[in-house]
CSV table of C-alpha atoms and ligand atoms in Angstrom, one decimal:
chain,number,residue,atom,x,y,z
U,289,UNK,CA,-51.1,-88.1,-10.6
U,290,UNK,CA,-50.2,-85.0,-8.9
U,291,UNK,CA,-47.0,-83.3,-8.8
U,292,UNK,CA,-45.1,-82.7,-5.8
U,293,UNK,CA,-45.5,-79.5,-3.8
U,294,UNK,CA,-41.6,-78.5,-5.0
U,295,UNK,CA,-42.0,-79.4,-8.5
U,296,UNK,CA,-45.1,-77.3,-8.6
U,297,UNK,CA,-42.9,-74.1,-8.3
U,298,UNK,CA,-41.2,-72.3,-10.9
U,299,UNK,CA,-38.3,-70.5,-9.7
U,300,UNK,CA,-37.4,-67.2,-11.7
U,301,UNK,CA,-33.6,-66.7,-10.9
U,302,UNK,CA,-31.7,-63.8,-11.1
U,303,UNK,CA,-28.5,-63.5,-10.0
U,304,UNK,CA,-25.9,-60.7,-9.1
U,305,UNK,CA,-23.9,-61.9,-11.6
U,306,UNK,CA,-26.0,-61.7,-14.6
U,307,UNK,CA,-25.5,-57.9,-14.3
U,308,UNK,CA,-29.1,-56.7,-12.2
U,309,UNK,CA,-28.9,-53.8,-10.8
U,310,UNK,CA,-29.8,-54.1,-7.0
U,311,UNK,CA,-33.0,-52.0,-8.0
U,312,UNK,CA,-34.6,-54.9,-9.9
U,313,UNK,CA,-32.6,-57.7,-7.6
U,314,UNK,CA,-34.5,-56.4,-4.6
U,315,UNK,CA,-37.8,-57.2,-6.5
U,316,UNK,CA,-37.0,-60.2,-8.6
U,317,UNK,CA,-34.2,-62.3,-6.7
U,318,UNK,CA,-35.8,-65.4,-5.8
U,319,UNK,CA,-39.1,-64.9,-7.0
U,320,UNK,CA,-41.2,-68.0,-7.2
U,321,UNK,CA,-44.7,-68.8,-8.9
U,322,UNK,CA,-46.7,-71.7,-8.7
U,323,UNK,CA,-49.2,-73.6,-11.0
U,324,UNK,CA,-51.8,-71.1,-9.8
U,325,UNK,CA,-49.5,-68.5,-11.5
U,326,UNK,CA,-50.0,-66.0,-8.7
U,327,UNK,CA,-48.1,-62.7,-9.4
U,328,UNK,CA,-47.1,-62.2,-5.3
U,329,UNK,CA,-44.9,-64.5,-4.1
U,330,UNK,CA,-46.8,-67.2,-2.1
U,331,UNK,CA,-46.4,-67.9,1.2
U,332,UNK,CA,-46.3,-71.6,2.2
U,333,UNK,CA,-47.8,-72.1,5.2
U,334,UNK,CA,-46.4,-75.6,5.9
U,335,UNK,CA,-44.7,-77.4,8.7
U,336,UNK,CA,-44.1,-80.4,6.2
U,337,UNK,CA,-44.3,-81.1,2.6
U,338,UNK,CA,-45.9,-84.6,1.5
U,339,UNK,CA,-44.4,-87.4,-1.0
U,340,UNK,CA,-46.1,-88.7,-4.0
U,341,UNK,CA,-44.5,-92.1,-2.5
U,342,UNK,CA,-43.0,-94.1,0.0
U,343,UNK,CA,-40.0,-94.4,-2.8
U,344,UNK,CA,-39.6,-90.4,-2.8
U,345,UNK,CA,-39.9,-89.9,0.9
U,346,UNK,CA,-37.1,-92.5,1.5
U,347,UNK,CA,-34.8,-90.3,-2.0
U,348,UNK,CA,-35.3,-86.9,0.1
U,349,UNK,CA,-34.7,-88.2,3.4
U,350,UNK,CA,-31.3,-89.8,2.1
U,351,UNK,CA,-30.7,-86.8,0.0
U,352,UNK,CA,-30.3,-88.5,-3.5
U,353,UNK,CA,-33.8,-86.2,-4.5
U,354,UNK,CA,-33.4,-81.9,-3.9
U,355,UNK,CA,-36.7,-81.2,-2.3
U,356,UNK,CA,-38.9,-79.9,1.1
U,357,UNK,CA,-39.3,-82.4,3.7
U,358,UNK,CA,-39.9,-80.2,6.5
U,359,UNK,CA,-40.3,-76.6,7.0
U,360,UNK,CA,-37.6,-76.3,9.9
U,361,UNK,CA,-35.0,-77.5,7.2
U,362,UNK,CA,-36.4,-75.8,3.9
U,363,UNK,CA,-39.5,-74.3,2.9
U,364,UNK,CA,-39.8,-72.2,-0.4
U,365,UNK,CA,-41.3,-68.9,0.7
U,366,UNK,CA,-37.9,-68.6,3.4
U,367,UNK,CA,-35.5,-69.9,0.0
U,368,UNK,CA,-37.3,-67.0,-1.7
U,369,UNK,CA,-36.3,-64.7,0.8
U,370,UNK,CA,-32.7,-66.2,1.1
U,371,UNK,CA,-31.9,-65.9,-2.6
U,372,UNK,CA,-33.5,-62.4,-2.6
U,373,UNK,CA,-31.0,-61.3,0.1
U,374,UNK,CA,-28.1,-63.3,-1.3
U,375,UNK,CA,-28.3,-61.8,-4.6
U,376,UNK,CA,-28.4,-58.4,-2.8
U,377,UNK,CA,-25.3,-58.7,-1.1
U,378,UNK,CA,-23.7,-60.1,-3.5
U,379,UNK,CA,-23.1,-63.6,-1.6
U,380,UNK,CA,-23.3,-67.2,-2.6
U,381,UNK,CA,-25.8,-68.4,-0.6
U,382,UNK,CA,-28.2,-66.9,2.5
U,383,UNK,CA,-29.6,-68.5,5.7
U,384,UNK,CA,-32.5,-66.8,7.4
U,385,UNK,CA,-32.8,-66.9,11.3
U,386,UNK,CA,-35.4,-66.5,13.7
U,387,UNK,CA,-33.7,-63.2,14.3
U,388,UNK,CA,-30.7,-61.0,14.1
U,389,UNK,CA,-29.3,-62.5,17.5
U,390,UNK,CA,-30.1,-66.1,16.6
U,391,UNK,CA,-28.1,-65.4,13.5
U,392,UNK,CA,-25.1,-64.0,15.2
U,393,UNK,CA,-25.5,-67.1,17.7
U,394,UNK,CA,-25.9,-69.4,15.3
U,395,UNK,CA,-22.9,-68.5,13.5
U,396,UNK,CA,-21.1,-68.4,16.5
U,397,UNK,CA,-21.6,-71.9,17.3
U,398,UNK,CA,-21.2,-73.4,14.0
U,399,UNK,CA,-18.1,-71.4,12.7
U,400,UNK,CA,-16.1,-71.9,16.0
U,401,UNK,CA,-15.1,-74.3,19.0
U,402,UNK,CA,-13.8,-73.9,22.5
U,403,UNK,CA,-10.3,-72.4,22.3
U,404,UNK,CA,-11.5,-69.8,19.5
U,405,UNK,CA,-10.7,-66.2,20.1
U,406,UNK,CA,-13.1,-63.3,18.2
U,407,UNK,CA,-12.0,-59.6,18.1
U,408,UNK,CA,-15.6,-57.8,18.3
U,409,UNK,CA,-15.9,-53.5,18.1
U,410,UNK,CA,-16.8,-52.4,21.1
U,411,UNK,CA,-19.3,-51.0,19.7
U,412,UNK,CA,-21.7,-52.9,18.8
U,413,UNK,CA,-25.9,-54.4,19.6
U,414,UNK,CA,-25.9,-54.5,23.5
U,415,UNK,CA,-27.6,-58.0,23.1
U,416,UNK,CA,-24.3,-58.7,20.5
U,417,UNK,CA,-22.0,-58.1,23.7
U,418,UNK,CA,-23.7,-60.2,25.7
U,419,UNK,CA,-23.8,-62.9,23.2
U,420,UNK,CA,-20.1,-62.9,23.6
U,421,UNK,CA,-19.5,-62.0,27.0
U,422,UNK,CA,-22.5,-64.3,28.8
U,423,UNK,CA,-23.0,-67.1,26.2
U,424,UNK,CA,-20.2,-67.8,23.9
U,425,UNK,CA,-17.7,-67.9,26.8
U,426,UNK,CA,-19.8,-71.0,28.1
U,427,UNK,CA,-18.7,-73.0,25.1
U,428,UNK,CA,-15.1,-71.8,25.5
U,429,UNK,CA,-15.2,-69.2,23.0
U,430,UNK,CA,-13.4,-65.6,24.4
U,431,UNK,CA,-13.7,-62.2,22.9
U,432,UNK,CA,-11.7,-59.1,22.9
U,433,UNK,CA,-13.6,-55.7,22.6
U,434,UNK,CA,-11.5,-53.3,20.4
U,435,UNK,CA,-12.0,-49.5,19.9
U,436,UNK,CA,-13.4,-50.1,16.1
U,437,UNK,CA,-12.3,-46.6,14.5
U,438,UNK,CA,-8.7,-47.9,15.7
U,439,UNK,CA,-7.1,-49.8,13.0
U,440,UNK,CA,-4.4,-50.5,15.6
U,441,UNK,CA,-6.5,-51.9,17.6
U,442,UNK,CA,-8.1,-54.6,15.7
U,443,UNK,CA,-4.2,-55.6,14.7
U,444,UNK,CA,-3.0,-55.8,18.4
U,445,UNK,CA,-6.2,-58.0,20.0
U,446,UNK,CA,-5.1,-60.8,17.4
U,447,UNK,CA,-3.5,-63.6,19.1
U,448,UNK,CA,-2.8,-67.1,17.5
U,449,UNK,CA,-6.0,-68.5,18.5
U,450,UNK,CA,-8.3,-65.6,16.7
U,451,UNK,CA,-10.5,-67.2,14.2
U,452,UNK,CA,-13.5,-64.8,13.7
U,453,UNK,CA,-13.8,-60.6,13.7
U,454,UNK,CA,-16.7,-59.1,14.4
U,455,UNK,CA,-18.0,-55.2,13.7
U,456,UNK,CA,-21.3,-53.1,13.0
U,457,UNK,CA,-20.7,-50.2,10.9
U,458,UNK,CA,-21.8,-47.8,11.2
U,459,UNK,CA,-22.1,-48.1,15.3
U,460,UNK,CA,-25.3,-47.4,17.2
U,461,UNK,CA,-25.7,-44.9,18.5
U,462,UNK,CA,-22.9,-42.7,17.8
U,463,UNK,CA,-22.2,-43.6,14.3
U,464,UNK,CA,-18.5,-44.7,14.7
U,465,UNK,CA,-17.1,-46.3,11.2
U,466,UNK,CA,-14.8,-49.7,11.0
U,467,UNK,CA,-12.8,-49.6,7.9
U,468,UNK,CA,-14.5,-53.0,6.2
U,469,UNK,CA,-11.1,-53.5,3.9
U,470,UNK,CA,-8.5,-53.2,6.1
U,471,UNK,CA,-10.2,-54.8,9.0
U,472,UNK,CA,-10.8,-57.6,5.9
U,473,UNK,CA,-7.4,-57.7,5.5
U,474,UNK,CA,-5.9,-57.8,9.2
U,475,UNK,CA,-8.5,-60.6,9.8
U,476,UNK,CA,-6.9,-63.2,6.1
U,477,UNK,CA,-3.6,-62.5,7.3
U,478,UNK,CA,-3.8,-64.0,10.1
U,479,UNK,CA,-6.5,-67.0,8.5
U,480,UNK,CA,-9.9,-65.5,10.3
U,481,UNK,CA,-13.1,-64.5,8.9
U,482,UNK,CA,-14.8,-60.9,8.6
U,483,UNK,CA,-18.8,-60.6,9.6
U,484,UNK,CA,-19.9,-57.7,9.5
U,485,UNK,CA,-23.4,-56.2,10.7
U,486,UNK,CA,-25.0,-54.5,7.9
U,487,UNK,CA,-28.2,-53.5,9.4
U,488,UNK,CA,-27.8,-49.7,9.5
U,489,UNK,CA,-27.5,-49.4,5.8
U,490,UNK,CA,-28.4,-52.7,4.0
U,491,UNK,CA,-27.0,-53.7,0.7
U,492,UNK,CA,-28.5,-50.8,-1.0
U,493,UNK,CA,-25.7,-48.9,1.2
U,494,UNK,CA,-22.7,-50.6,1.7
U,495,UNK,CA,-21.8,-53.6,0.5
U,496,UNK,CA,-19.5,-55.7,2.7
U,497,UNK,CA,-18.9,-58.8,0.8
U,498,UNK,CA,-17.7,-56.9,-1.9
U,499,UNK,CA,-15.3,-54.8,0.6
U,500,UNK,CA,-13.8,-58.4,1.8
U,501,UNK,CA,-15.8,-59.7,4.4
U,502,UNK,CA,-16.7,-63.1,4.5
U,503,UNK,CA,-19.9,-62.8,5.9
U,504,UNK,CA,-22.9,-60.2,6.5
U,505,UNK,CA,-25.6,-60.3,8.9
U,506,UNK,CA,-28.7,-58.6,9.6
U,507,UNK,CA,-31.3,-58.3,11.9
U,508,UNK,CA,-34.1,-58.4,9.3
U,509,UNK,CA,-36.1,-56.9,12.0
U,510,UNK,CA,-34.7,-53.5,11.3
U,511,UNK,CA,-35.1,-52.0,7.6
U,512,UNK,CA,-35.5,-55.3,5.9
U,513,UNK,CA,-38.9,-55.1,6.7
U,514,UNK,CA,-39.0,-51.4,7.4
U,515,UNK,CA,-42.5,-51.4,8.6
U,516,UNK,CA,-42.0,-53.2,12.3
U,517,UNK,CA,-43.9,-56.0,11.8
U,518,UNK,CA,-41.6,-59.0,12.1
U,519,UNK,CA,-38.7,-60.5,13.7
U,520,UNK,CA,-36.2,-61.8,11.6
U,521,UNK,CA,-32.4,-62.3,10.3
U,522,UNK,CA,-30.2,-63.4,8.2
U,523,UNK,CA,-26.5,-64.3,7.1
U,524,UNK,CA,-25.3,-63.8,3.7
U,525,UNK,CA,-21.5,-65.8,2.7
U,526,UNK,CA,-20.1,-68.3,0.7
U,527,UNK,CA,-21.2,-71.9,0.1
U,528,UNK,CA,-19.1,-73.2,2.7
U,529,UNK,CA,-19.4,-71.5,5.4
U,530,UNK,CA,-23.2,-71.4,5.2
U,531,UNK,CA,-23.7,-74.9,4.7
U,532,UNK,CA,-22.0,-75.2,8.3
U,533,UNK,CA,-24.4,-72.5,9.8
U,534,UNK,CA,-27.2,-74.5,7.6
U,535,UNK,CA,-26.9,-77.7,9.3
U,536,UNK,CA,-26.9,-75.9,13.0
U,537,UNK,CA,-30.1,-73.9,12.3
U,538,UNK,CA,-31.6,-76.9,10.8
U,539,UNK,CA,-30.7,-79.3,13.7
U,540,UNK,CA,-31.6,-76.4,16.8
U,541,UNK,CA,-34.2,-75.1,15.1
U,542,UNK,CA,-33.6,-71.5,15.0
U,543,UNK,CA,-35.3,-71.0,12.1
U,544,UNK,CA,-37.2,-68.3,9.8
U,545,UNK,CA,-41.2,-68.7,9.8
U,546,UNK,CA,-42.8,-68.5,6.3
U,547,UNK,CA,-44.8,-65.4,7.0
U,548,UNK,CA,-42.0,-63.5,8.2
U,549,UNK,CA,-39.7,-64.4,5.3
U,550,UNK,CA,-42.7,-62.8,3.1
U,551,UNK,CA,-43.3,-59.7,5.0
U,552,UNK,CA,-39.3,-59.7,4.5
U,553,UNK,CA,-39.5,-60.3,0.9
U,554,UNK,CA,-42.4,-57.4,0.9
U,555,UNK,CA,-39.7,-55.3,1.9
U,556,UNK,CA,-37.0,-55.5,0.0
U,557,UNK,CA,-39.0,-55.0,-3.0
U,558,UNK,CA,-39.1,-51.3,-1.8
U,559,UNK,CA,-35.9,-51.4,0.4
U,560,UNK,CA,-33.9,-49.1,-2.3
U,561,UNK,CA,-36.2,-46.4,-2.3
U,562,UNK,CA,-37.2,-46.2,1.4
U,563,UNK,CA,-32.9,-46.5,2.0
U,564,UNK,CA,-32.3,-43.3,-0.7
U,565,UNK,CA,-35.2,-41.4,1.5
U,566,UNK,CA,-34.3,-42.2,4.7
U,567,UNK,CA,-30.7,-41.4,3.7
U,568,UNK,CA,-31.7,-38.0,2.2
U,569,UNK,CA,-34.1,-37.0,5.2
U,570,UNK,CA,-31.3,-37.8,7.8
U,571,UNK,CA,-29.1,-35.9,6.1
U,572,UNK,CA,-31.5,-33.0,6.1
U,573,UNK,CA,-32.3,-33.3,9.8
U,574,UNK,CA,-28.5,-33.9,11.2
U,575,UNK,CA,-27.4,-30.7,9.4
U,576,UNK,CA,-30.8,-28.7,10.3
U,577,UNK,CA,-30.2,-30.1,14.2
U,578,UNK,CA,-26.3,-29.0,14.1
U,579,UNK,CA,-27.2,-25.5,13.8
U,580,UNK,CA,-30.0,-25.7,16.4
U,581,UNK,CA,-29.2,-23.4,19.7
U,582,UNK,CA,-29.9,-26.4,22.9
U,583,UNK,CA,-28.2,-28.9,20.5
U,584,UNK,CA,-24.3,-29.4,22.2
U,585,UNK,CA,-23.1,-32.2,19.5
U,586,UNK,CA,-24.7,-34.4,16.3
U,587,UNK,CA,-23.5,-38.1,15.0
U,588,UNK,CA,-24.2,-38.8,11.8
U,589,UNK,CA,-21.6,-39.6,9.2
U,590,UNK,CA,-23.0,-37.7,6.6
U,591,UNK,CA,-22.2,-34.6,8.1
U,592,UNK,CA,-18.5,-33.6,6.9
U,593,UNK,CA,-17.7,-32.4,10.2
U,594,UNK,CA,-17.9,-36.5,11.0
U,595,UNK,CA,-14.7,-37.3,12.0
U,596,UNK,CA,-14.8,-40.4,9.7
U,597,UNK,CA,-16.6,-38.2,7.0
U,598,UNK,CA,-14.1,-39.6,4.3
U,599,UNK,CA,-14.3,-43.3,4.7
U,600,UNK,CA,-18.0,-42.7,5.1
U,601,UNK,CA,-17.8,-41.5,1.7
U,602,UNK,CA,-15.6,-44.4,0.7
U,603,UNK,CA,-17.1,-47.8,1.8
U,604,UNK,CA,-21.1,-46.3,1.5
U,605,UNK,CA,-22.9,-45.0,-0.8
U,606,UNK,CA,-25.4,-42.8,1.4
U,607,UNK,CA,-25.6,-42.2,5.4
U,608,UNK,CA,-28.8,-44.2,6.3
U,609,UNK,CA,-31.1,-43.1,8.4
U,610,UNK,CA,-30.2,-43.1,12.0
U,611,UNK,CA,-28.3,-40.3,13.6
U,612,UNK,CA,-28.1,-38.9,17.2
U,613,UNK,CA,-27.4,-36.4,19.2
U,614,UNK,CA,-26.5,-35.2,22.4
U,615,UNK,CA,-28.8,-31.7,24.2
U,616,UNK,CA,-27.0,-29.3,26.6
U,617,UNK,CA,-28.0,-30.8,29.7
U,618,UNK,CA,-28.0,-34.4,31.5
U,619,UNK,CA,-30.7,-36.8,31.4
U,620,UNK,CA,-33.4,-34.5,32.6
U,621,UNK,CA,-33.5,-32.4,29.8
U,622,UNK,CA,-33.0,-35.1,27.2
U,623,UNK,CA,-36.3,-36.7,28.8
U,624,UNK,CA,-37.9,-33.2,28.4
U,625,UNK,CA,-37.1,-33.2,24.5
U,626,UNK,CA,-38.2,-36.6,23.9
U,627,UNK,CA,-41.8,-36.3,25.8
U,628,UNK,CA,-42.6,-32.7,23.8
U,629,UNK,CA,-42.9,-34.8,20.9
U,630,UNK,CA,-46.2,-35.6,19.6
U,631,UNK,CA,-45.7,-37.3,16.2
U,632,UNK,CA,-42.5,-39.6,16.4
U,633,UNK,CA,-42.4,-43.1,18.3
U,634,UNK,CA,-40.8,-43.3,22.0
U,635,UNK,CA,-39.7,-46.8,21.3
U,636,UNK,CA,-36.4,-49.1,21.3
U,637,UNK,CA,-37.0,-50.1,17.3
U,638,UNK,CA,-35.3,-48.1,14.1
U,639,UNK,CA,-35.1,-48.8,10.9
U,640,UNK,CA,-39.0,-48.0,10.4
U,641,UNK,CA,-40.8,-45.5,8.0
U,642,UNK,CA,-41.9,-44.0,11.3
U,643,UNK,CA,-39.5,-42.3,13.2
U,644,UNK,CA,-38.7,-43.1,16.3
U,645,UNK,CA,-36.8,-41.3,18.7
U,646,UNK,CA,-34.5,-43.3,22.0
U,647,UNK,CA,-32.9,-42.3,25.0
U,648,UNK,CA,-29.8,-44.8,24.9
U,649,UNK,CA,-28.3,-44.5,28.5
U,650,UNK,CA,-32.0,-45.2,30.2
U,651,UNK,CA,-32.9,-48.2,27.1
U,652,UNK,CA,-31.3,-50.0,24.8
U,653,UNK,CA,-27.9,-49.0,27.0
U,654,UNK,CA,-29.7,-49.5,30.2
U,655,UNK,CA,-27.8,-52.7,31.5
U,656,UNK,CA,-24.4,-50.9,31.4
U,657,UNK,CA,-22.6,-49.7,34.2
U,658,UNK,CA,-22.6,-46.1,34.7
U,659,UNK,CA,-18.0,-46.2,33.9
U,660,UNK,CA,-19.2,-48.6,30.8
U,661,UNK,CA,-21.2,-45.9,29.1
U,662,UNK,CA,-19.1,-43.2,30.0
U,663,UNK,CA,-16.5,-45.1,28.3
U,664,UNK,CA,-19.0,-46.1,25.2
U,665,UNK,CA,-19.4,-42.3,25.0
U,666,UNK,CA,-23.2,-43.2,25.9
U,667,UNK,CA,-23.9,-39.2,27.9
U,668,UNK,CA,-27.3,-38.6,29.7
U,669,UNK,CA,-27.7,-36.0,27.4
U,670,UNK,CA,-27.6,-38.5,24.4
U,671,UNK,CA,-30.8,-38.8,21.8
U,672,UNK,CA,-30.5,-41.5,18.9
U,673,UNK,CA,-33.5,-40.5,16.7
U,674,UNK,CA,-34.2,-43.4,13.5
U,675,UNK,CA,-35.6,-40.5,10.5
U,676,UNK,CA,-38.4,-42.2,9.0
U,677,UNK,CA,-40.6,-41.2,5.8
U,678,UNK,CA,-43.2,-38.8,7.5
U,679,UNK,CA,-42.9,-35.4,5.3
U,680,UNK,CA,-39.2,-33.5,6.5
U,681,UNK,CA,-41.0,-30.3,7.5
U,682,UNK,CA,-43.5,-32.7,10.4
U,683,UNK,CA,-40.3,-34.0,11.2
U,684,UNK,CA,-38.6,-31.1,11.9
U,685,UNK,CA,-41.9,-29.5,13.6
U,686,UNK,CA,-41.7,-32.2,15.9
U,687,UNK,CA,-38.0,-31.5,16.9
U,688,UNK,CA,-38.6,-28.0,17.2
U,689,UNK,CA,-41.2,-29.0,20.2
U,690,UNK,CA,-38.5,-30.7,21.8
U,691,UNK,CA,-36.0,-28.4,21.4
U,692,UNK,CA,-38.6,-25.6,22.5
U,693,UNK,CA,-39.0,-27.8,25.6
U,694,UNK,CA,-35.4,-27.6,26.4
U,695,UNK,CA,-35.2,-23.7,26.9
U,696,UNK,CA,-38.6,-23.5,28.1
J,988,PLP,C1,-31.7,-55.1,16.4
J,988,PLP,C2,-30.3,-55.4,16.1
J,988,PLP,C3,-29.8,-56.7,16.2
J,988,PLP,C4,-30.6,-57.8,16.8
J,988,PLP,O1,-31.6,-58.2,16.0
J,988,PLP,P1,-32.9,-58.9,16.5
J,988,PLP,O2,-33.7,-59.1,15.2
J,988,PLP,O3,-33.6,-57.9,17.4
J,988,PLP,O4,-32.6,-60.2,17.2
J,988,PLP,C5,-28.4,-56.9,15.9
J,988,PLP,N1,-27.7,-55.8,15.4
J,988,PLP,C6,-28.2,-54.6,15.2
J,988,PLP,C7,-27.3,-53.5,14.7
J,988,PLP,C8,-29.5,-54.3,15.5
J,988,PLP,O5,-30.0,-53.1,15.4
């Protein structure tokens, strides 16, 4: 008699709070073996999972048996991946999405109802406004955009239907910070919930949950996998609140594949290492580009001259890799700089080992209108550049053709 395909695996569990370090969370969190013993995690290519009998079909379909009936409600390579990430963040439990705006939407839908108010940074994803602006409003849920370096601010938007804040920190592209705690607290006082998008630094950075947010979200897309393969996301909270996101993604379907949630779990087992380089190249390259004649300003809160430098400091451990910066000139000469490159990427993406280099106010900030970006601080002359792990010195080499294109 064989055993069923969930019985078959033996889950290895390590949790946060049996003292891991994130180092060894990020490789063993979640791991699972089969019978076969196979040392990589398998990936379990399966839209459905069969019964040894009619008896256990009808126990997991009325819940009275734990177990994989169907791949858009559980399968075990995606758990694998959602411990992994949970354990990471320190959370209680983690639901993957198809990707980081079907996480956010997701959430959305299953947290609130019409009437609900969010306070969101204004600076966050474009798509993230959208979401907000175009979509969420259809069900009845409004937003209020807030400065997010303004403490102030996030305090005054509150109003007695406000049930959810909303913030990416650091911001993209001009690294603005949101001060995780006290936002944390404003939102409890007045009975909301914190979420906080952690996908320019990852858990290996900053670690919301543990700052008081209620939830974190990523767009796996990004560093989670590292290498641009896959589209992805994830939320990361406790029990409760997930189980409500759990039963929307499980009804509408916006859920993970198995082969992304292993490339995923493929790259967190590096995630550390690639964070502490990216981290310590960026830093290199933001202070090398500050002193660079052509160059009028750099963002990147590593530098001390960051006018959130301290808090930085506080709430991560390192500065990630993404940084821009703005040339002397207007959208002419920032084109210049970015097509004298040879070796980085001219693409929308970050968070790769490749770097990539953007011009915001023609991409990614594109849809704005010309007063929106002006007030986003989004200038012609603004380059967000994503440091990957090519050696520093190519990386600078490259650079130094765009900058000699600028005074050429
Ligand atoms: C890319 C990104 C998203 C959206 O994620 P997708 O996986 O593209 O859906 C959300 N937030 C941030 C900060 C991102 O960079």
């Amino acid at each position: 008699m064989s055993q069923s395909s969930y019985e078959r695996i033996q889950r290895i569990h390590f949790d946060a709070g049996e003292g891991y370090d994130i180092d060894t969370l990020s490789i063993r969190a979640g791991q699972s073996r089969t019978a076969e013993g196979e040392h990589s995690d398998a990936i379990f290519a399966t839209s459905s999972f069969v019964f040894s009998s009619a008896r256990e079909a009808a126990a997991r379909f009325g819940g009275e048996e734990v177990g994989n009936i169907y791949s858009r409600f559980t399968n075990p390579t995606v758990q694998a991946f959602e411990e992994r990430i949970a354990a990471m963040e320190g959370g209680e439990r983690a639901i993957a999405t198809s990707s980081g705006m079907a996480a956010i939407l997701n959430l959305g839908l299953a947290l609130l109802q019409h009437g609900d108010h969010v306070v969101c940074s204004r600076s966050v994803f474009g798509s993230t406004v959208s979401l907000f602006t175009k979509y969420l409003i259809r069900a009845g849920i409004t937003t209020t955009f807030v400065d997010p370096t303004d403490i102030g601010a996030w305090e005054a938007a509150v109003t007695p239907q406000t049930r959810l804040f909303f913030m990416e920190t650091p911001s993209n592209p001009l690294a603005e910070l949101s001060d995780i705690e006290a936002v944390a607290g404003i939102a409890h006082r007045h009975d909301a919930l914190l979420v906080v998008d952690n996908c320019f630094l990852t858990p290996v950075l900053q670690r919301p949950l543990a700052l008081g947010a209620d939830i974190v979200m990523h767009s796996a897309t990004k560093y989670l996998d590292g290498q641009g393969r896959c589209i992805g996301g994830v939320l990361v909270g406790r029990d409760k609140e997930m189980e409500a996101v759990f039963g929307l993604i499980r009804t509408g379907g916006a859920c993970l594949s198995p082969f992304n949630a292993w490339v995923f779990l493929k790259g967190l087992e590096t995630l550390p290492l690639r964070m502490r380089a990216h981290s310590e190249s960026a830093l290199a390259v933001a202070t090398w580009l500050q002193q660079q004649p052509g160059i009028r300003r750099v963002y990147y809160s590593g530098l001390p001259e960051h006018p959130q430098h301290e808090l930085a400091c506080k709430q991560q451990s390192a500065f990630g890799g993404v940084l821009a910066f703005e040339v002397e000139g207007e959208r002419e000469e920032a084109w210049r700089f970015i097509d004298a490159t040879r070796m980085v990427s001219i693409t929308g993406n970050l968070g790769d080992v490749k770097s990539t280099i953007t011009h915001p106010a023609t991409t990614t900030h594109g849809r704005m209108s010309v007063e929106e970006r002006e007030a986003a601080g989004i200038r012609e002359g603004l380059i967000r550049f994503s440091v990957g792990l090519e050696s520093l010195d190519d990386i600078k080499a490259d650079l130094q053709r765009g900058l000699d294109a600028l005074h050429g």
